[in-house]
PDB file of C-alpha atoms in Angstrom:
ATOM      1  CA  MET Z 282     163.407 145.882   6.083  1.00 51.00           C
ATOM      2  CA  THR Z 283     163.073 142.744   4.019  1.00 55.00           C
ATOM      3  CA  GLY Z 284     159.968 140.666   3.533  1.00 52.00           C
ATOM      4  CA  SER Z 285     161.435 137.774   5.545  1.00 54.00           C
ATOM      5  CA  GLN Z 286     161.727 139.814   8.741  1.00 57.00           C
ATOM      6  CA  ALA Z 287     158.578 139.556  10.805  1.00 56.00           C
ATOM      7  CA  VAL Z 288     157.281 142.399  12.892  1.00 55.00           C
ATOM      8  CA  ALA Z 289     155.419 141.533  16.073  1.00 53.00           C
ATOM      9  CA  PRO Z 290     151.694 142.153  15.725  1.00 58.00           C
ATOM     10  CA  PRO Z 291     150.233 145.080  17.691  1.00 56.00           C
ATOM     11  CA  SER Z 292     148.518 142.678  20.091  1.00 70.00           C
ATOM     12  CA  ALA Z 293     151.907 141.241  21.104  1.00 66.00           C
ATOM     13  CA  HIS Z 294     153.140 144.743  21.953  1.00 70.00           C
ATOM     14  CA  LYS Z 295     149.978 145.372  23.931  1.00 74.00           C
ATOM     15  CA  THR Z 296     150.423 142.125  25.861  1.00 73.00           C
ATOM     16  CA  GLU Z 297     154.060 142.892  26.646  1.00 78.00           C
ATOM     17  CA  SER Z 298     153.089 146.403  27.736  1.00 78.00           C
ATOM     18  CA  ARG Z 299     150.432 145.002  30.065  1.00 78.00           C
ATOM     19  CA  GLN Z 300     152.922 142.501  31.504  1.00 81.00           C
ATOM     20  CA  ALA Z 301     155.432 145.297  32.133  1.00 83.00           C
ATOM     21  CA  GLY Z 302     152.726 147.348  33.832  1.00 85.00           C
ATOM     22  CA  LEU Z 303     151.796 144.387  36.017  1.00 87.00           C
ATOM     23  CA  ARG Z 304     155.431 143.867  37.013  1.00 89.00           C
ATOM     24  CA  GLN Z 305     155.687 147.522  38.021  1.00 92.00           C
ATOM     25  CA  ALA Z 306     152.362 147.494  39.869  1.00 92.00           C
ATOM     26  CA  SER Z 307     153.233 144.266  41.699  1.00 91.00           C
ATOM     27  CA  LEU Z 308     156.614 145.632  42.759  1.00 94.00           C
ATOM     28  CA  ALA Z 309     154.990 148.871  43.917  1.00 95.00           C
ATOM     29  CA  ILE Z 310     152.400 147.064  46.019  1.00 96.00           C
ATOM     30  CA  VAL Z 311     155.103 144.860  47.604  1.00 96.00           C
ATOM     31  CA  ILE Z 312     157.054 147.998  48.585  1.00 97.00           C
ATOM     32  CA  VAL Z 313     153.935 149.721  49.952  1.00 97.00           C
ATOM     33  CA  LEU Z 314     153.037 146.588  51.936  1.00 97.00           C
ATOM     34  CA  ILE Z 315     156.476 146.631  53.566  1.00 97.00           C
ATOM     35  CA  VAL Z 316     156.116 150.339  54.414  1.00 97.00           C
ATOM     36  CA  GLN Z 317     152.643 149.607  55.807  1.00 96.00           C
ATOM     37  CA  PHE Z 318     154.055 146.823  57.979  1.00 95.00           C
ATOM     38  CA  ALA Z 319     156.747 149.171  59.335  1.00 95.00           C
ATOM     39  CA  LEU Z 320     154.079 151.768  60.124  1.00 94.00           C
ATOM     40  CA  GLY Z 321     151.970 149.109  61.848  1.00 91.00           C
ATOM     41  CA  ILE Z 322     154.889 148.062  64.037  1.00 91.00           C
ATOM     42  CA  SER Z 323     155.526 151.739  64.841  1.00 90.00           C
ATOM     43  CA  VAL Z 324     151.883 152.191  65.840  1.00 88.00           C
ATOM     44  CA  ASN Z 325     152.115 149.082  68.004  1.00 85.00           C
ATOM     45  CA  LEU Z 326     155.231 150.363  69.769  1.00 87.00           C
ATOM     46  CA  TYR Z 327     154.621 154.103  70.017  1.00 85.00           C
ATOM     47  CA  VAL Z 328     150.855 154.772  69.983  1.00 82.00           C
ATOM     48  CA  THR Z 329     148.723 154.104  73.020  1.00 79.00           C
ATOM     49  CA  LEU Z 330     145.090 153.708  72.100  1.00 75.00           C
ATOM     50  CA  PRO Z 331     142.487 154.550  74.734  1.00 69.00           C
ATOM     51  CA  ALA Z 332     140.838 151.557  76.379  1.00 66.00           C
ATOM     52  CA  ALA Z 333     137.748 150.126  74.710  1.00 61.00           C
ATOM     53  CA  GLY Z 334     134.612 151.967  75.804  1.00 56.00           C
ATOM     54  CA  HIS Z 335     136.236 155.395  76.099  1.00 55.00           C
ATOM     55  CA  PRO Z 336     135.183 158.178  73.719  1.00 53.00           C
ATOM     56  CA  GLY Z 337     137.249 158.205  70.517  1.00 51.00           C
ATOM     57  CA  HIS Z 338     138.946 154.884  71.266  1.00 47.00           C
ATOM     58  CA  ALA Z 339     138.265 153.533  67.781  1.00 49.00           C
ATOM     59  CA  SER Z 340     139.191 156.713  65.914  1.00 54.00           C
ATOM     60  CA  TRP Z 341     141.784 156.062  63.226  1.00 53.00           C
ATOM     61  CA  PHE Z 342     142.494 159.735  62.690  1.00 53.00           C
ATOM     62  CA  GLY Z 343     142.217 161.030  66.238  1.00 55.00           C
ATOM     63  CA  ASN Z 344     144.913 158.929  67.913  1.00 60.00           C
ATOM     64  CA  GLY Z 345     148.129 160.279  66.485  1.00 77.00           C
ATOM     65  CA  ALA Z 346     149.792 160.819  63.159  1.00 82.00           C
ATOM     66  CA  LEU Z 347     151.257 157.302  62.921  1.00 87.00           C
ATOM     67  CA  LEU Z 348     147.861 155.631  63.221  1.00 87.00           C
ATOM     68  CA  ALA Z 349     146.328 158.109  60.766  1.00 87.00           C
ATOM     69  CA  LEU Z 350     149.104 157.446  58.254  1.00 92.00           C
ATOM     70  CA  HIS Z 351     148.778 153.678  58.787  1.00 92.00           C
ATOM     71  CA  ALA Z 352     144.996 153.822  58.220  1.00 90.00           C
ATOM     72  CA  SER Z 353     145.340 156.086  55.169  1.00 92.00           C
ATOM     73  CA  LEU Z 354     147.957 153.836  53.607  1.00 96.00           C
ATOM     74  CA  GLY Z 355     145.678 150.869  54.306  1.00 95.00           C
ATOM     75  CA  MET Z 356     142.893 152.539  52.332  1.00 95.00           C
ATOM     76  CA  PHE Z 357     145.347 153.250  49.513  1.00 96.00           C
ATOM     77  CA  LEU Z 358     146.423 149.593  49.530  1.00 97.00           C
ATOM     78  CA  VAL Z 359     142.818 148.460  49.050  1.00 97.00           C
ATOM     79  CA  LEU Z 360     142.522 150.709  45.974  1.00 97.00           C
ATOM     80  CA  ALA Z 361     145.935 149.629  44.675  1.00 96.00           C
ATOM     81  CA  ALA Z 362     145.023 145.962  45.094  1.00 97.00           C
ATOM     82  CA  ILE Z 363     141.828 146.472  43.088  1.00 97.00           C
ATOM     83  CA  PHE Z 364     143.861 148.273  40.409  1.00 95.00           C
ATOM     84  CA  VAL Z 365     146.362 145.384  40.172  1.00 95.00           C
ATOM     85  CA  LEU Z 366     143.553 142.829  39.947  1.00 96.00           C
ATOM     86  CA  VAL Z 367     141.851 144.769  37.144  1.00 95.00           C
ATOM     87  CA  ARG Z 368     145.162 145.002  35.257  1.00 92.00           C
ATOM     88  CA  ALA Z 369     145.720 141.267  35.682  1.00 93.00           C
ATOM     89  CA  ILE Z 370     142.238 140.558  34.316  1.00 94.00           C
ATOM     90  CA  MET Z 371     142.871 142.865  31.351  1.00 89.00           C
ATOM     91  CA  ALA Z 372     146.169 141.056  30.666  1.00 87.00           C
ATOM     92  CA  ARG Z 373     144.335 137.702  30.845  1.00 88.00           C
ATOM     93  CA  ASN Z 374     147.105 136.206  32.935  1.00 88.00           C
ATOM     94  CA  ARG Z 375     145.522 133.504  35.090  1.00 93.00           C
ATOM     95  CA  THR Z 376     148.441 133.266  37.510  1.00 92.00           C
ATOM     96  CA  LEU Z 377     148.404 136.998  38.151  1.00 93.00           C
ATOM     97  CA  ILE Z 378     144.622 137.033  38.437  1.00 95.00           C
ATOM     98  CA  ALA Z 379     144.832 134.363  41.154  1.00 97.00           C
ATOM     99  CA  THR Z 380     147.683 136.028  43.060  1.00 96.00           C
ATOM    100  CA  SER Z 381     146.109 139.488  42.756  1.00 96.00           C
ATOM    101  CA  ALA Z 382     142.734 138.220  43.953  1.00 98.00           C
ATOM    102  CA  GLY Z 383     144.399 136.455  46.878  1.00 98.00           C
ATOM    103  CA  GLY Z 384     146.365 139.596  47.685  1.00 98.00           C
ATOM    104  CA  LEU Z 385     143.216 141.725  47.607  1.00 98.00           C
ATOM    105  CA  VAL Z 386     141.413 139.320  49.953  1.00 98.00           C
ATOM    106  CA  ALA Z 387     144.390 139.342  52.327  1.00 98.00           C
ATOM    107  CA  ILE Z 388     144.526 143.158  52.326  1.00 98.00           C
ATOM    108  CA  LEU Z 389     140.780 143.349  52.979  1.00 98.00           C
ATOM    109  CA  LEU Z 390     141.213 140.911  55.870  1.00 98.00           C
ATOM    110  CA  ALA Z 391     144.056 143.010  57.288  1.00 96.00           C
ATOM    111  CA  PHE Z 392     141.821 146.068  56.965  1.00 94.00           C
ATOM    112  CA  PHE Z 393     139.033 144.254  58.816  1.00 95.00           C
ATOM    113  CA  PHE Z 394     141.372 143.053  61.564  1.00 94.00           C
ATOM    114  CA  GLY Z 395     142.887 146.530  61.892  1.00 90.00           C
ATOM    115  CA  SER Z 396     139.551 148.268  62.256  1.00 87.00           C
ATOM    116  CA  SER Z 397     138.432 145.597  64.743  1.00 88.00           C
ATOM    117  CA  PHE Z 398     141.680 145.997  66.687  1.00 86.00           C
ATOM    118  CA  THR Z 399     141.143 149.736  67.164  1.00 81.00           C
ATOM    119  CA  ASP Z 400     137.668 148.934  68.512  1.00 80.00           C
ATOM    120  CA  LYS Z 401     138.388 145.958  70.791  1.00 82.00           C
ATOM    121  CA  LEU Z 402     142.203 146.112  71.341  1.00 80.00           C
ATOM    122  CA  THR Z 403     142.665 142.346  71.440  1.00 87.00           C
ATOM    123  CA  ASN Z 404     145.814 140.477  70.509  1.00 90.00           C
ATOM    124  CA  GLY Z 405     143.916 138.199  68.134  1.00 94.00           C
ATOM    125  CA  TYR Z 406     143.094 141.098  65.831  1.00 93.00           C
ATOM    126  CA  SER Z 407     146.711 142.233  65.898  1.00 91.00           C
ATOM    127  CA  LEU Z 408     147.800 138.718  64.955  1.00 95.00           C
ATOM    128  CA  GLY Z 409     145.167 138.685  62.202  1.00 96.00           C
ATOM    129  CA  MET Z 410     146.665 141.859  60.720  1.00 95.00           C
ATOM    130  CA  ALA Z 411     150.165 140.345  60.772  1.00 95.00           C
ATOM    131  CA  ILE Z 412     149.104 137.059  59.184  1.00 97.00           C
ATOM    132  CA  SER Z 413     147.031 138.877  56.563  1.00 97.00           C
ATOM    133  CA  PHE Z 414     150.029 141.081  55.745  1.00 97.00           C
ATOM    134  CA  ALA Z 415     152.204 137.985  55.313  1.00 97.00           C
ATOM    135  CA  ALA Z 416     149.598 136.404  53.029  1.00 98.00           C
ATOM    136  CA  ALA Z 417     149.294 139.564  50.914  1.00 98.00           C
ATOM    137  CA  LEU Z 418     153.069 139.921  50.659  1.00 97.00           C
ATOM    138  CA  THR Z 419     153.332 136.280  49.600  1.00 97.00           C
ATOM    139  CA  CYS Z 420     150.626 136.660  46.941  1.00 97.00           C
ATOM    140  CA  TYR Z 421     152.135 139.771  45.386  1.00 96.00           C
ATOM    141  CA  SER Z 422     155.684 138.370  45.560  1.00 96.00           C
ATOM    142  CA  ILE Z 423     154.571 135.252  43.702  1.00 95.00           C
ATOM    143  CA  GLY Z 424     152.741 137.480  41.219  1.00 93.00           C
ATOM    144  CA  LEU Z 425     155.854 139.599  40.735  1.00 91.00           C
ATOM    145  CA  TYR Z 426     157.926 136.474  40.139  1.00 92.00           C
ATOM    146  CA  ALA Z 427     155.352 135.098  37.690  1.00 88.00           C
ATOM    147  CA  ALA Z 428     155.143 138.386  35.806  1.00 85.00           C
ATOM    148  CA  SER Z 429     158.933 138.558  35.592  1.00 83.00           C
ATOM    149  CA  THR Z 430     159.501 135.007  34.363  1.00 78.00           C
ATOM    150  CA  ARG Z 431     156.638 134.660  31.868  1.00 58.00           C
ATOM    151  CA  ARG Z 432     156.903 137.529  29.506  1.00 51.00           C
ATOM    152  CA  GLY Z 433     153.849 137.619  27.329  1.00 46.00           C
ATOM    153  CA  GLY Z 434     152.416 134.305  28.611  1.00 45.00           C
ATOM    154  CA  SER Z 435     148.780 133.976  29.599  1.00 47.00           C
ATOM    155  CA  SER Z 436     148.990 131.061  32.028  1.00 45.00           C
TER     156      SER Z 436
END
């Protein structure tokens, strides 16, 4: 190697590594969101929840395997969304911080609407889950696009 060839400083490698990790994490959360949506539709079509006021009507884990899997994956999504937000903060990428924070809020809203739906069984809560899913998917898709187009950028 000659003296005129520059080697990227270690911090540049660290930044690129963080960006690559964020791309992978964003893609993973988009895929899991789509699987979660498919499970939610399956629950809607194939699981009959007991009417509000009956014993066990709001049980996530006592009303069939599909609902239990949907609820478990929802809990995993909350943890994954926190993980992606922390990684975005560590990478100091403002765009990814904003999209990850928005995605986390949307997932928390979907979680709230889902738990309320199992308690009250109203269409409004079901709609809230669907809209929150769409918002989360939008946030993480924008984040994935931003992470893919701005390699090493911090804006």
